[in-house]
Coordinates of C-alpha atoms and ligand atoms in Angstrom, one line a residue:
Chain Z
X26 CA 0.0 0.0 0.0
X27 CA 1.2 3.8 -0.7
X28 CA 0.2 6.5 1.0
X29 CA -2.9 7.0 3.9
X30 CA -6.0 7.7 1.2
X31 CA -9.8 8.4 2.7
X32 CA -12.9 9.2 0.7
X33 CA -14.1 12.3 2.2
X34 CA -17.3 13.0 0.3
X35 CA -19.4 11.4 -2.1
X36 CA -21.9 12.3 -4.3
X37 CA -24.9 10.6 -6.5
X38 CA -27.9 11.7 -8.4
X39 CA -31.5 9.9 -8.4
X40 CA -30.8 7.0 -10.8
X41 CA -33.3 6.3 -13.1
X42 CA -34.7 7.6 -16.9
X43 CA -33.1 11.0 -16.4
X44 CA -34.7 12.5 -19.7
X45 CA -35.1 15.9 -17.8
X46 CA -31.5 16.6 -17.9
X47 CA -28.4 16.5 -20.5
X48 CA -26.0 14.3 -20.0
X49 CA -23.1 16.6 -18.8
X50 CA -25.6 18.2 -16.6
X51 CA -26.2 14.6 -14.9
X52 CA -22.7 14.6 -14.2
X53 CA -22.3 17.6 -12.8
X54 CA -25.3 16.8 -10.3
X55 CA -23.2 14.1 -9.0
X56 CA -20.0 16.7 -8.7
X57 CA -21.5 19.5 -7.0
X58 CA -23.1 16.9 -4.0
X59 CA -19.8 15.4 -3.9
X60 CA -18.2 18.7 -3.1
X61 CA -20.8 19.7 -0.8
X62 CA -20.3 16.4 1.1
X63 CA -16.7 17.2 1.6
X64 CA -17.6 20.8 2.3
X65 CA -14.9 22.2 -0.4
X66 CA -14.9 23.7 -3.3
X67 CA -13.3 23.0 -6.9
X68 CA -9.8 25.1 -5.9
X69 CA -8.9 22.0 -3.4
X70 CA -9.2 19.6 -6.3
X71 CA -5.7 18.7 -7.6
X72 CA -7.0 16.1 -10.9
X73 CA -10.3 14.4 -12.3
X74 CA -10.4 10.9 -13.3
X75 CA -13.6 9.6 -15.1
X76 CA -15.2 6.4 -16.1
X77 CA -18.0 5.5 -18.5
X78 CA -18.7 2.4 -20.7
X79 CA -17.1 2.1 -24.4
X80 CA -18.3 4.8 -26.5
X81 CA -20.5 2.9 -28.3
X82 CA -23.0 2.8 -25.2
X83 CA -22.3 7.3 -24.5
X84 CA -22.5 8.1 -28.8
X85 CA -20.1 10.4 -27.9
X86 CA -16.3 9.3 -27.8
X87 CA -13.5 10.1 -24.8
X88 CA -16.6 11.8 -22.7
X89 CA -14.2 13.3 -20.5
X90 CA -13.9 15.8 -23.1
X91 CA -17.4 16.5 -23.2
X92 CA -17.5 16.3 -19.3
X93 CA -14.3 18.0 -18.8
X94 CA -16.4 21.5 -17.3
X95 CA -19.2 19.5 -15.8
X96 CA -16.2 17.7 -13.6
X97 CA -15.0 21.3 -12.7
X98 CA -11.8 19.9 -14.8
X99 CA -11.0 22.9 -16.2
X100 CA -7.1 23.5 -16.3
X101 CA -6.4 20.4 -13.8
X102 CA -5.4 17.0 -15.2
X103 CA -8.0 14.6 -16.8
X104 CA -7.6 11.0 -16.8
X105 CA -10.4 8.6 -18.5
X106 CA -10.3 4.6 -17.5
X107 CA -13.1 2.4 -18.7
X108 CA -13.4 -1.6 -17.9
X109 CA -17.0 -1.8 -18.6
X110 CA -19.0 -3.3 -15.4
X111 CA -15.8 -2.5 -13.7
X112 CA -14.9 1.1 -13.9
X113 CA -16.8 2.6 -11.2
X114 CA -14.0 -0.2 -9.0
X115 CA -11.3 0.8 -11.1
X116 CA -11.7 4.7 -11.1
X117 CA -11.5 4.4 -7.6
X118 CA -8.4 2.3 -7.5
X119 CA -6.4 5.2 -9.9
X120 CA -8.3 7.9 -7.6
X121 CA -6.3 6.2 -4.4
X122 CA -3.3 5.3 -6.6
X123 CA -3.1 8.8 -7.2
X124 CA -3.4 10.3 -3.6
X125 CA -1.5 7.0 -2.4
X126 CA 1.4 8.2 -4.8
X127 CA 1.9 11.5 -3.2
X128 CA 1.6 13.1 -6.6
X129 CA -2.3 14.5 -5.4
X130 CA -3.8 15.8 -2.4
X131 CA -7.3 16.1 -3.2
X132 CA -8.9 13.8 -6.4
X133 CA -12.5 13.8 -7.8
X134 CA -13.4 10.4 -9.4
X135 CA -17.0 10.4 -11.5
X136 CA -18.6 7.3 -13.0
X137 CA -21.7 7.9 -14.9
X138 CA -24.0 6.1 -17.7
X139 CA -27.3 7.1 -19.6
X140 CA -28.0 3.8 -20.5
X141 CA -32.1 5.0 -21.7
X142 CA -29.8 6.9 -24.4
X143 CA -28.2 3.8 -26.3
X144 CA -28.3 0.2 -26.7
X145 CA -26.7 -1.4 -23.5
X146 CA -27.1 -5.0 -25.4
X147 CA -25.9 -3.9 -28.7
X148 CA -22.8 -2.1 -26.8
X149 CA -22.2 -5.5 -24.4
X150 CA -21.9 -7.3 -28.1
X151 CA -19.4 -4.9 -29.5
X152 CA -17.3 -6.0 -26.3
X153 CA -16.5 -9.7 -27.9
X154 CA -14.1 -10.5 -30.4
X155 CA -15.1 -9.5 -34.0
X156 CA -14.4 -13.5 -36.2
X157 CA -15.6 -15.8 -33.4
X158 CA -18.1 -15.0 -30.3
X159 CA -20.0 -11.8 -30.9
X160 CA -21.8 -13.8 -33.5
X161 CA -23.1 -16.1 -30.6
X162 CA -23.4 -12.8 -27.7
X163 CA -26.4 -12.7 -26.2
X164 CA -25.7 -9.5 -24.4
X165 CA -25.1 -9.4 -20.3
X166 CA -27.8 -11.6 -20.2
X167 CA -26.8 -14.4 -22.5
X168 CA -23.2 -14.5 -20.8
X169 CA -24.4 -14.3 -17.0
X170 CA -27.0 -16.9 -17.8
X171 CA -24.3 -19.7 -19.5
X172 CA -22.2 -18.9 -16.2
X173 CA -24.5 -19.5 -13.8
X174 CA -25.7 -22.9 -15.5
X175 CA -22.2 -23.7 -15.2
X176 CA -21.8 -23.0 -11.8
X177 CA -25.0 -25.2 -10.9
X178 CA -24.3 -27.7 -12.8
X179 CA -20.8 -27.8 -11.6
X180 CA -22.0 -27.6 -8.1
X181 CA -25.0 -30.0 -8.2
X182 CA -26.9 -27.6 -6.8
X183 CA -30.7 -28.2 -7.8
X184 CA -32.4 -26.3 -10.4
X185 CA -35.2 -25.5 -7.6
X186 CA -33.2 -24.5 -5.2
X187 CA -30.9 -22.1 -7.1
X188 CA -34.7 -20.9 -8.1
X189 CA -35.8 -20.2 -4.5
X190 CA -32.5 -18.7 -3.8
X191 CA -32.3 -16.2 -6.6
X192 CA -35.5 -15.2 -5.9
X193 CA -34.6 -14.2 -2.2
X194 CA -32.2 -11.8 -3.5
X195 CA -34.3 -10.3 -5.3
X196 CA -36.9 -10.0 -3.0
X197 CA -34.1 -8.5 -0.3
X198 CA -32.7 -6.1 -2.6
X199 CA -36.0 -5.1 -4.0
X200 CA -36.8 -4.4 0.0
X201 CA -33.8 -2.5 0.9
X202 CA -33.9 -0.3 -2.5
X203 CA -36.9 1.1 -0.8
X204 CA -34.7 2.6 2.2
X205 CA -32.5 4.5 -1.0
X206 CA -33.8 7.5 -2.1
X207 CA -31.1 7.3 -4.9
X208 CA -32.3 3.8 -6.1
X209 CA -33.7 3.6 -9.7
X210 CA -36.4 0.5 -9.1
X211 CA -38.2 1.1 -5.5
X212 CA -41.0 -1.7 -5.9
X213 CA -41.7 -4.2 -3.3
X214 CA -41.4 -7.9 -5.3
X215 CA -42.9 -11.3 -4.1
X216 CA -41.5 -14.6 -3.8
X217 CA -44.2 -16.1 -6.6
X218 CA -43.4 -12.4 -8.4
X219 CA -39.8 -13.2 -9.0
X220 CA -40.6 -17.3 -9.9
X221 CA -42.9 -16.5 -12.3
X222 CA -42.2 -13.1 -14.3
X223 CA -41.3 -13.4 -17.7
X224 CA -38.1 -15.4 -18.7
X225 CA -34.9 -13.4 -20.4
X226 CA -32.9 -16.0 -20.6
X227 CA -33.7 -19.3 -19.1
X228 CA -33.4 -19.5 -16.2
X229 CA -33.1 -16.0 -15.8
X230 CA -36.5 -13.6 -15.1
X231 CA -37.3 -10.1 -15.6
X232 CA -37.2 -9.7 -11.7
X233 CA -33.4 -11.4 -11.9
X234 CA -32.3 -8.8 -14.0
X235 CA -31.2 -5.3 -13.4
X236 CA -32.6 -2.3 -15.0
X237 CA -31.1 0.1 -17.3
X238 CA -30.1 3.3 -15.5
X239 CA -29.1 7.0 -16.1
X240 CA -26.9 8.3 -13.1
X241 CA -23.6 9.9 -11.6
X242 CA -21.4 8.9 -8.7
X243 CA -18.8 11.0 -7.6
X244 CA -16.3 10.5 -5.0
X245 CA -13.2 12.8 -3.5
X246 CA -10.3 10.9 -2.4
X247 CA -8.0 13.0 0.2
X248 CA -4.1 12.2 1.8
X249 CA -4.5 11.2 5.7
X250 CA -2.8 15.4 6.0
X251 CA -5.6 16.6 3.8
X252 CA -8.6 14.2 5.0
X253 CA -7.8 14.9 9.0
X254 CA -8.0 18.7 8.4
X255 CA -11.2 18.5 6.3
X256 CA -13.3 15.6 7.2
X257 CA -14.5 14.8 10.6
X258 CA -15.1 11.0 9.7
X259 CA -13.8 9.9 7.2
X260 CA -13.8 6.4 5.3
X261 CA -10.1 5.1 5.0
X262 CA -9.4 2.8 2.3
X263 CA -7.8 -0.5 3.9
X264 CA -7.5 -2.4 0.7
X265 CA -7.7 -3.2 -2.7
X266 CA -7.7 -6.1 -5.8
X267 CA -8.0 -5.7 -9.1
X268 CA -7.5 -9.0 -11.8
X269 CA -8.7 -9.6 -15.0
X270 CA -8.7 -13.4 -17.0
X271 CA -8.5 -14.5 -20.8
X272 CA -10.7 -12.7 -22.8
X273 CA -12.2 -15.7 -24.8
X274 CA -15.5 -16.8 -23.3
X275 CA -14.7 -20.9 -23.0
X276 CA -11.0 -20.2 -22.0
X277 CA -11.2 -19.8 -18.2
X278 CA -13.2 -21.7 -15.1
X279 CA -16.3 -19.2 -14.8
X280 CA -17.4 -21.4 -12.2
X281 CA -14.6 -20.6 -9.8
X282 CA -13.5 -17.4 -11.8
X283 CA -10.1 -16.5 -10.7
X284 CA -10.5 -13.0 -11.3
X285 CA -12.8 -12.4 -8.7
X286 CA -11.6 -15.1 -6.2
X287 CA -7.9 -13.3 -6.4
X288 CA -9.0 -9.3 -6.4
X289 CA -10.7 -10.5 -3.2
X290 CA -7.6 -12.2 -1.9
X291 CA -5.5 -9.3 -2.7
X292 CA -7.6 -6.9 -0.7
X293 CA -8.3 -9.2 2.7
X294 CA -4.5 -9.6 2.6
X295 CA -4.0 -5.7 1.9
X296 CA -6.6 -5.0 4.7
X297 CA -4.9 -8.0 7.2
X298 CA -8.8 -9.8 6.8
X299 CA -8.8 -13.3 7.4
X300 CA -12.2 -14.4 7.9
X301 CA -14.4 -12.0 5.7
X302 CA -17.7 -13.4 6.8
X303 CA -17.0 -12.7 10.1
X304 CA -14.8 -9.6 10.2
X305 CA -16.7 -7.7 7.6
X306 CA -19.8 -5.6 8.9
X307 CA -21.2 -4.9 5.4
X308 CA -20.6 -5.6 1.5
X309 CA -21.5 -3.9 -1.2
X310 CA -21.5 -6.4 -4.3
X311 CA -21.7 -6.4 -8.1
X312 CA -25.0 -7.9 -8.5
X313 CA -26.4 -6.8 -12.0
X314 CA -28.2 -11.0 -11.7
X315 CA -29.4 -12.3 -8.9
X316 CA -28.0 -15.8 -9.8
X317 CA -24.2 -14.1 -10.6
X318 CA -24.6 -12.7 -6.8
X319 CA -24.2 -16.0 -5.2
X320 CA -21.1 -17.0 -7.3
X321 CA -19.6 -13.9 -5.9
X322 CA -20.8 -14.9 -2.6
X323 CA -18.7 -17.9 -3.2
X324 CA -15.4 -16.4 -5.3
X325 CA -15.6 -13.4 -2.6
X326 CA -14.8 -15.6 0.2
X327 CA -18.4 -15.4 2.0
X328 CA -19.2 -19.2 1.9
X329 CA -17.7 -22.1 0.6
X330 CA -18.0 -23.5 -3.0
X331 CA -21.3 -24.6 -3.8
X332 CA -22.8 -23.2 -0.9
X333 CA -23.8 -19.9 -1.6
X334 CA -27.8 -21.0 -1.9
X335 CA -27.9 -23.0 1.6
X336 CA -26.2 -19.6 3.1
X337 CA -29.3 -17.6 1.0
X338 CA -31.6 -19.3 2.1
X339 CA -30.7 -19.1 6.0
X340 CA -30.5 -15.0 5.5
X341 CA -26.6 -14.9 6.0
X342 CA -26.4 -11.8 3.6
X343 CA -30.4 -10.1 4.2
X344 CA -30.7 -7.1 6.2
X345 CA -30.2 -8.2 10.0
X346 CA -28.3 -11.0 8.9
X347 CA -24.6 -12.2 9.5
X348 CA -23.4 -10.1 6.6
X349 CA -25.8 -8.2 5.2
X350 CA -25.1 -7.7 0.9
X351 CA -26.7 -4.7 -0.8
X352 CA -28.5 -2.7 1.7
X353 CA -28.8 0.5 -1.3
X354 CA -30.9 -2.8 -3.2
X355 CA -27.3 -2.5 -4.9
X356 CA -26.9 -3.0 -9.3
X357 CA -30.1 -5.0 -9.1
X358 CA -32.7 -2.0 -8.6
X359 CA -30.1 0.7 -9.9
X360 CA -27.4 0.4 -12.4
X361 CA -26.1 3.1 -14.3
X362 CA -22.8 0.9 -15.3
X363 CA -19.7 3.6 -15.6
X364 CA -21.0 4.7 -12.2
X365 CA -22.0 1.5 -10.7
X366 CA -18.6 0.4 -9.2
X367 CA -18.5 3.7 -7.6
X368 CA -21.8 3.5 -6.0
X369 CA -20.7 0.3 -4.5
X370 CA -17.7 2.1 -2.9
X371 CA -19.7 5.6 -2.6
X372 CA -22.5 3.1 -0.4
X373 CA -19.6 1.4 1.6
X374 CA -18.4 4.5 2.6
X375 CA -21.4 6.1 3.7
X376 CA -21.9 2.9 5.6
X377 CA -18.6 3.2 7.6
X378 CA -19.0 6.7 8.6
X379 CA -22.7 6.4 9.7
X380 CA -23.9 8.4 6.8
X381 CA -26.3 5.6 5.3
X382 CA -29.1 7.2 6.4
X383 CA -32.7 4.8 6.7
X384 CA -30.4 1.5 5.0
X385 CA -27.6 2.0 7.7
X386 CA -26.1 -1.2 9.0
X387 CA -25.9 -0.3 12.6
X388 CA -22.5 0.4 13.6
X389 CA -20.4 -0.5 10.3
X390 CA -17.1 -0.3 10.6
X391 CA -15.9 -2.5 8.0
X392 CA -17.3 -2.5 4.2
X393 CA -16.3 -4.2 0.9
X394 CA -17.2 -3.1 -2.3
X395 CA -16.9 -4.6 -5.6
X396 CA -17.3 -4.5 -9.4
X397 CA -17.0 -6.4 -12.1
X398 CA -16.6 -6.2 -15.9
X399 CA -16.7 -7.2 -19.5
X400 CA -17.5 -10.5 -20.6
X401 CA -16.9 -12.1 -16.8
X402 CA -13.4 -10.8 -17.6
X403 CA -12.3 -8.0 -14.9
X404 CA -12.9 -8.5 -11.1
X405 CA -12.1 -5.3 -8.7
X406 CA -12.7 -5.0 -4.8
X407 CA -11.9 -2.2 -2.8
X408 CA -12.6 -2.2 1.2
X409 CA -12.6 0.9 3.5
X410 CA -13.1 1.5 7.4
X411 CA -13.6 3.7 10.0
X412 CA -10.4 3.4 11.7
X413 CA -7.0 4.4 9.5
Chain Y
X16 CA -42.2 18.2 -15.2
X17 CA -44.3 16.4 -17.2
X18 CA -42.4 13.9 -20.1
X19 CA -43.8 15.8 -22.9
X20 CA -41.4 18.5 -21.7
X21 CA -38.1 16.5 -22.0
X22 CA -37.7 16.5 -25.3
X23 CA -35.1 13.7 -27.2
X24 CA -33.4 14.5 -30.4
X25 CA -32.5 10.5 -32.2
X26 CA -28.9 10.3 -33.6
X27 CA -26.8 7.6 -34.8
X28 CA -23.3 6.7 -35.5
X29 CA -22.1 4.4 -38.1
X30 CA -18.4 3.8 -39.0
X31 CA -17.1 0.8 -41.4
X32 CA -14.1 -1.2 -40.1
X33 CA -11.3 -3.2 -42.2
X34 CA -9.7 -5.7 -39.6
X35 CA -7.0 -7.9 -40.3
X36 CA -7.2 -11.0 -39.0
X37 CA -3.5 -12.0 -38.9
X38 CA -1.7 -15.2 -39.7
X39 CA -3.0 -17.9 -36.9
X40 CA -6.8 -17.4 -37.3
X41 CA -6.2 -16.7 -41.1
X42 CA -5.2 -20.4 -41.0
X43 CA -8.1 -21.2 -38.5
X44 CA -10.9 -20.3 -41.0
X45 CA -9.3 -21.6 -43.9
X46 CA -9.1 -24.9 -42.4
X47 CA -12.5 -24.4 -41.6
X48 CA -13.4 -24.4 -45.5
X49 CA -12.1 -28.1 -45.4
X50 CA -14.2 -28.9 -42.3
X51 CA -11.4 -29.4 -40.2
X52 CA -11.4 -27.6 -36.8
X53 CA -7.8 -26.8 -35.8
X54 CA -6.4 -25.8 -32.9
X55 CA -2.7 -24.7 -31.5
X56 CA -1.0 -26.3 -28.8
X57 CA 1.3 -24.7 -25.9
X58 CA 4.6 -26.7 -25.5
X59 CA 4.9 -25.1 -22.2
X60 CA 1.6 -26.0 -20.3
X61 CA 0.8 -28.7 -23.3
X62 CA -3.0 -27.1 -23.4
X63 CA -4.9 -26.7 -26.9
X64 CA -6.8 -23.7 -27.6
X65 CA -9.6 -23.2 -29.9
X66 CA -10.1 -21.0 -30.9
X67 CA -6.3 -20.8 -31.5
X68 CA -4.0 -18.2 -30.4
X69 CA -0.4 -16.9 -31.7
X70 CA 0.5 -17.3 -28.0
X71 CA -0.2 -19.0 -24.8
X72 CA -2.5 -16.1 -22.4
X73 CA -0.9 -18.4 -19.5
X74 CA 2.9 -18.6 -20.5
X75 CA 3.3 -15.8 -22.9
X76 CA 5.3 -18.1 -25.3
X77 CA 4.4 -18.6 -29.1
X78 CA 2.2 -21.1 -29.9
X79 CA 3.2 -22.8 -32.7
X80 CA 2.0 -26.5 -32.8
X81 CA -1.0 -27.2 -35.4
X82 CA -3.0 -29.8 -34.0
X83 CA -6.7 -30.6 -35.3
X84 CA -9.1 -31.6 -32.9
X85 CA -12.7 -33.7 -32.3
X86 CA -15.7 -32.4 -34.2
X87 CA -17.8 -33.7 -31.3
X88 CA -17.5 -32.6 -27.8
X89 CA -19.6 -31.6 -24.4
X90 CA -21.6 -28.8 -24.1
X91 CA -20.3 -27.7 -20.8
X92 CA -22.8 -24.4 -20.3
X93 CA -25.7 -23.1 -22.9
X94 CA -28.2 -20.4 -23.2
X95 CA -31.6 -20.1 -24.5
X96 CA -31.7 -16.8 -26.5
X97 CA -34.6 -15.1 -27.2
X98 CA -34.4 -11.5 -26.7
X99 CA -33.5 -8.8 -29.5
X100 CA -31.1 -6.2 -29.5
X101 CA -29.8 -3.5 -32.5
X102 CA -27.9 -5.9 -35.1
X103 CA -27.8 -9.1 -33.8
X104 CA -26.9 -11.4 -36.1
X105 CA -28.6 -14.7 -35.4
X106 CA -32.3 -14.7 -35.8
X107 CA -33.9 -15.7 -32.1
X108 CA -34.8 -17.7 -30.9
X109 CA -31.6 -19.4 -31.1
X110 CA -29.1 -21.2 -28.3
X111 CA -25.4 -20.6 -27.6
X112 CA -23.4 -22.9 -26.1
X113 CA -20.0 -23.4 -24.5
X114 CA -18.7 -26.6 -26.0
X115 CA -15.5 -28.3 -24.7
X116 CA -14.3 -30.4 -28.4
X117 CA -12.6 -33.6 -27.6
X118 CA -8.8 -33.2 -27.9
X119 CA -8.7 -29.4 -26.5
X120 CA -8.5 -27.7 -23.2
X121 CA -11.0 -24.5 -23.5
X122 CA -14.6 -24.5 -24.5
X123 CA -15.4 -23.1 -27.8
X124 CA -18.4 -20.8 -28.5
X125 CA -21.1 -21.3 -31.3
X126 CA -24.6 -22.5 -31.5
X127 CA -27.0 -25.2 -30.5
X128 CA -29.4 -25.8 -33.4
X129 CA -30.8 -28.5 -35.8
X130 CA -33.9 -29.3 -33.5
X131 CA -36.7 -27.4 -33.4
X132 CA -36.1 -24.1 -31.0
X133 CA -40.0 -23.0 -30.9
X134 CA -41.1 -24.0 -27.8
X135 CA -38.6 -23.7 -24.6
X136 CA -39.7 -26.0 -22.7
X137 CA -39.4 -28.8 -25.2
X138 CA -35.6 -27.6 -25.9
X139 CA -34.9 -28.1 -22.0
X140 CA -36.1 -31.8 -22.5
X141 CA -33.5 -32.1 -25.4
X142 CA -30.4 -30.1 -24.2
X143 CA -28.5 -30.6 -21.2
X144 CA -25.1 -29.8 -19.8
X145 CA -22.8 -32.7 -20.3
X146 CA -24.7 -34.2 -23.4
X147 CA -22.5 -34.6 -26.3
X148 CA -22.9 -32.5 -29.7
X149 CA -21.5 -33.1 -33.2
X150 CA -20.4 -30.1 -35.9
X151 CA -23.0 -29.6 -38.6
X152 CA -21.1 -27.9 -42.0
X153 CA -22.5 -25.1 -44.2
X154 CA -22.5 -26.2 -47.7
X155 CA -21.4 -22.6 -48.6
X156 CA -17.8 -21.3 -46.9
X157 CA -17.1 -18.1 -46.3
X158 CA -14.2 -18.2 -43.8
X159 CA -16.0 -17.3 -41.3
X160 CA -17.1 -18.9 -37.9
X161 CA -20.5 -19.7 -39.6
X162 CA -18.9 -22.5 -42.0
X163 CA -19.5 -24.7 -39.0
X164 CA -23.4 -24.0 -39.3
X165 CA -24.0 -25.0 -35.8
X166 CA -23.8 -28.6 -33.5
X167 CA -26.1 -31.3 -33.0
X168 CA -27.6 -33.1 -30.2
X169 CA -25.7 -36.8 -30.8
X170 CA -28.3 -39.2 -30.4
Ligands
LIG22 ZN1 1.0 -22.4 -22.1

């Protein structure tokens, strides 16, 4: 690790069809409640980083061009990093890489995504090679659905079960989303809702799948000098993993998927964790399907192989549980994918400094957040705490 | 605000692409016209990948071993797809599937058809993980990835 980092403020706008605004405008939402967070102004920021999805999803290429006022990025260095699912994990990785270095004080990441502008589907297919997969992508969908047949299958876990499971999470998430004010879907879902809502891709159901989200996220990163002077409680950074795998679909174990499994590892050995379930108060996870969720349950550390729908079903990860996952209803009822990795981090934050407001985890002191990207390729975690 | 006052202008972007597709694949697809599915083999970690690569992702060394493999294999993971998004090639419904080919190391992605794809719940009864599936051939090649027209349920 480098240098002390803490987030000091953090800012996000309602997510949702944000067809009342432009899309720089969206961003700059996100910026100025950031700042106001942190109680500073744009002269204490000393660089920008941004993150969206390829520019086939935005229409417009290198947005931190077109974002480079709305960031407040005017004569201050600019630096853009996309890893599709992933970049809201890794813009906050080069926002503490930067601070950590000593080359920064103060940096302001922002992750954002209109997806009601473009074609999230069409975008995901541009994503695979051109001469042999993208003429069999399906989209997210198609890819998170062959993974987690794989992963039952591999696992023998029942077609039923995995069912019931699944549903849970979406039932849970779908609850806490209502405690969000930022959330994009605030519905209340059944049991028999979930089971028997319209299939996407078998076995996955409209209530198993995310939505498609407009929204910002913005997050200031501060040295321990900086963050001390400023911040009355701020969220320190403790540790962070980021690895990718092969790019061809086929070519790695998506059933144990080292990418994820290592970027965990890499963090609970940055931030001295040994026993996740137990030490950690609260996650914050990637969880765009409720099926993929429970493989990250599993790759994360959280319950052993195979055993992520038994530790469902006993309410290890709902609100009041052991662990409780997703208490914002997390990338299931809101994602807005350049900003969604930084929402998970933006929500673990607020949840170590006491900030969560009605989906608080009574005394968190401990959070992970995490991300993930392309076609199951990218895995990033970052985890922060109360105490430096 | 009501909607009628948020008002959307349409645009769209189009730009053609020339991509070279480089000596090893070059070689993949015309093998392909001779319905032969070829692979290339690591010396290192011995593994054979398909589709093949000019070097090993695992040991960074130059693949340069030819070695053709099974036209039958497992289907290790598949999906049912029958949602539509801007230029999607296949018609839907149509499946994809992950299928390991017998005398390589990585699954290989292409599609499931040859039965009849209408109703879902009779193509459950029909595919599973860990059934075996057999290369169909176009009559036509092109040199692409659709001169295998798709794999077959083996009976
Ligand atoms: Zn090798």
């Amino acid at each position: 690790m480098g240098k002390a980092v803490a987030i000091i403020g953090t800012g996000q706008t309602k997510h949702g069809r944000r067809s009342d605004v432009c899309y720089p405008d969206l961003v700059r939402e996100s910026v100025t409640t950031a700042l106001q967070d942190a109680g500073i102004t744009l002269k204490d920021i000393d660089g920008v980083v941004l993150g969206t999805m390829p520019s086939m999803m935005e229409g417009v290429s290198s947005t931190h061009f077109y974002f480079a006022e709305a960031m407040g990025a005017l004569n201050k260095p600019v630096m853009k990093v996309e890893t599709c699912g992933s970049t809201g994990q890794s813009i906050g990785h080069c926002g503490y890489y930067w601070v950590a270095s000593g080359m920064a004080d103060i940096v302001l990441v922002v992750g954002s995504e209109k997806m009601s502008e473009g074609d999230g589907q069409a975008t995901m297919t541009t994503v695979f090679d051109p001469f042999f997969q993208r003429t069999f992508a399906a989209g997210a969908p198609g890819v998170f659905t062959m993974q987690s047949m794989e992963w039952m299958y591999r696992f023998n876990i029942p077609e039923d079960k995995g069912r019931e499971a699944a549903a849970m999470i979406s039932v849970s998430n779908h609850d806490n989303a209502m405690d969000n004010p930022h959330a994009h879907i605030r519905v209340r879902v059944t049991m028999d809702e979930v089971k028997n809502a319209r299939i996407i891709t078998y076995p996955v159901r409209l209530l198993d799948v995310c939505p498609a989200s407009d929204g910002a996220c913005a997050v200031i990163f501060a040295s321990e000098e900086k963050a001390k002077k400023i911040c009355k409680k701020p969220a320190w950074i403790k540790g962070l993993g980021f690895r990718g795998e092969e790019f061809f679909y086929g070519e790695s174990d998506k059933a144990i998927w080292m990418s994820a499994t290592e970027a965990a590892k890499e963090a609970y050995k940055q931030a001295g964790i040994r026993n996740p379930l137990k030490e950690l108060d609260v996650a914050e996870i990637y969880n765009p399907f409720t099926y993929q969720e429970m493989i990250f349950y599993e790759c994360l550390g959280l319950c052993p192989r195979g055993e992520a729908p038994d530790y469902v079903l006993k309410g290890t990860f709902k609100k009041g549980g052991q662990l409780p996952c997703c208490p914002s209803g997390g990338t299931l009822c809101s994602n807005p994918i350049g900003a969604t990795g930084l929402i998970r981090l933006a929500e673990a934050a607020l949840q170590v400094t006491g900030k969560a407001g009605a989906r608080q985890v009574g005394g968190a002191k401990l959070a992970l957040s995490h991300a993930m990207g392309g076609v199951d390729q990218f895995n990033g975690v970052t985890i922060v705490g109360s105490k430096l | 605000m009501s909607k009628e006052e948020h008002r959307i202008v349409k645009g769209q972007v189009m730009v053609p692409y020339e991509l070279a597709l480089g000596r090893t694949w070059c070689h993949f697809f015309d093998c392909l016209k001779e319905e032969k599915i070829m692979g290339k083999k690591c010396r290192k970690c011995s593994r054979v990948l398909v589709p093949p690569r000019s070097f090993c992702p695992r040991c960074f060394e130059d693949m340069e071993e030819w070695v053709e493999v099974s036209q039958e294999g497992v289907v290790e993971t598949w999906v049912y797809v029958n949602m539509p998004f801007f230029a999607q090639e296949l018609k839907i419904p149509f499946i994809s599937a992950q299928i390991r080919l017998d005398g390589s190391d990585s699954g290989f992605i292409h599609q499931i058809a040859g039965i009849d794809l209408s109703d879902f719940d009779k193509v459950r009864e029909r595919v599973k993980l860990g059934d075996r599936v057999r290369a169909v051939w176009s009559t036509e090649k092109k040199g692409n990835i659709l001169d295998i027209a798709y794999f077959e349920p083996v009976k």
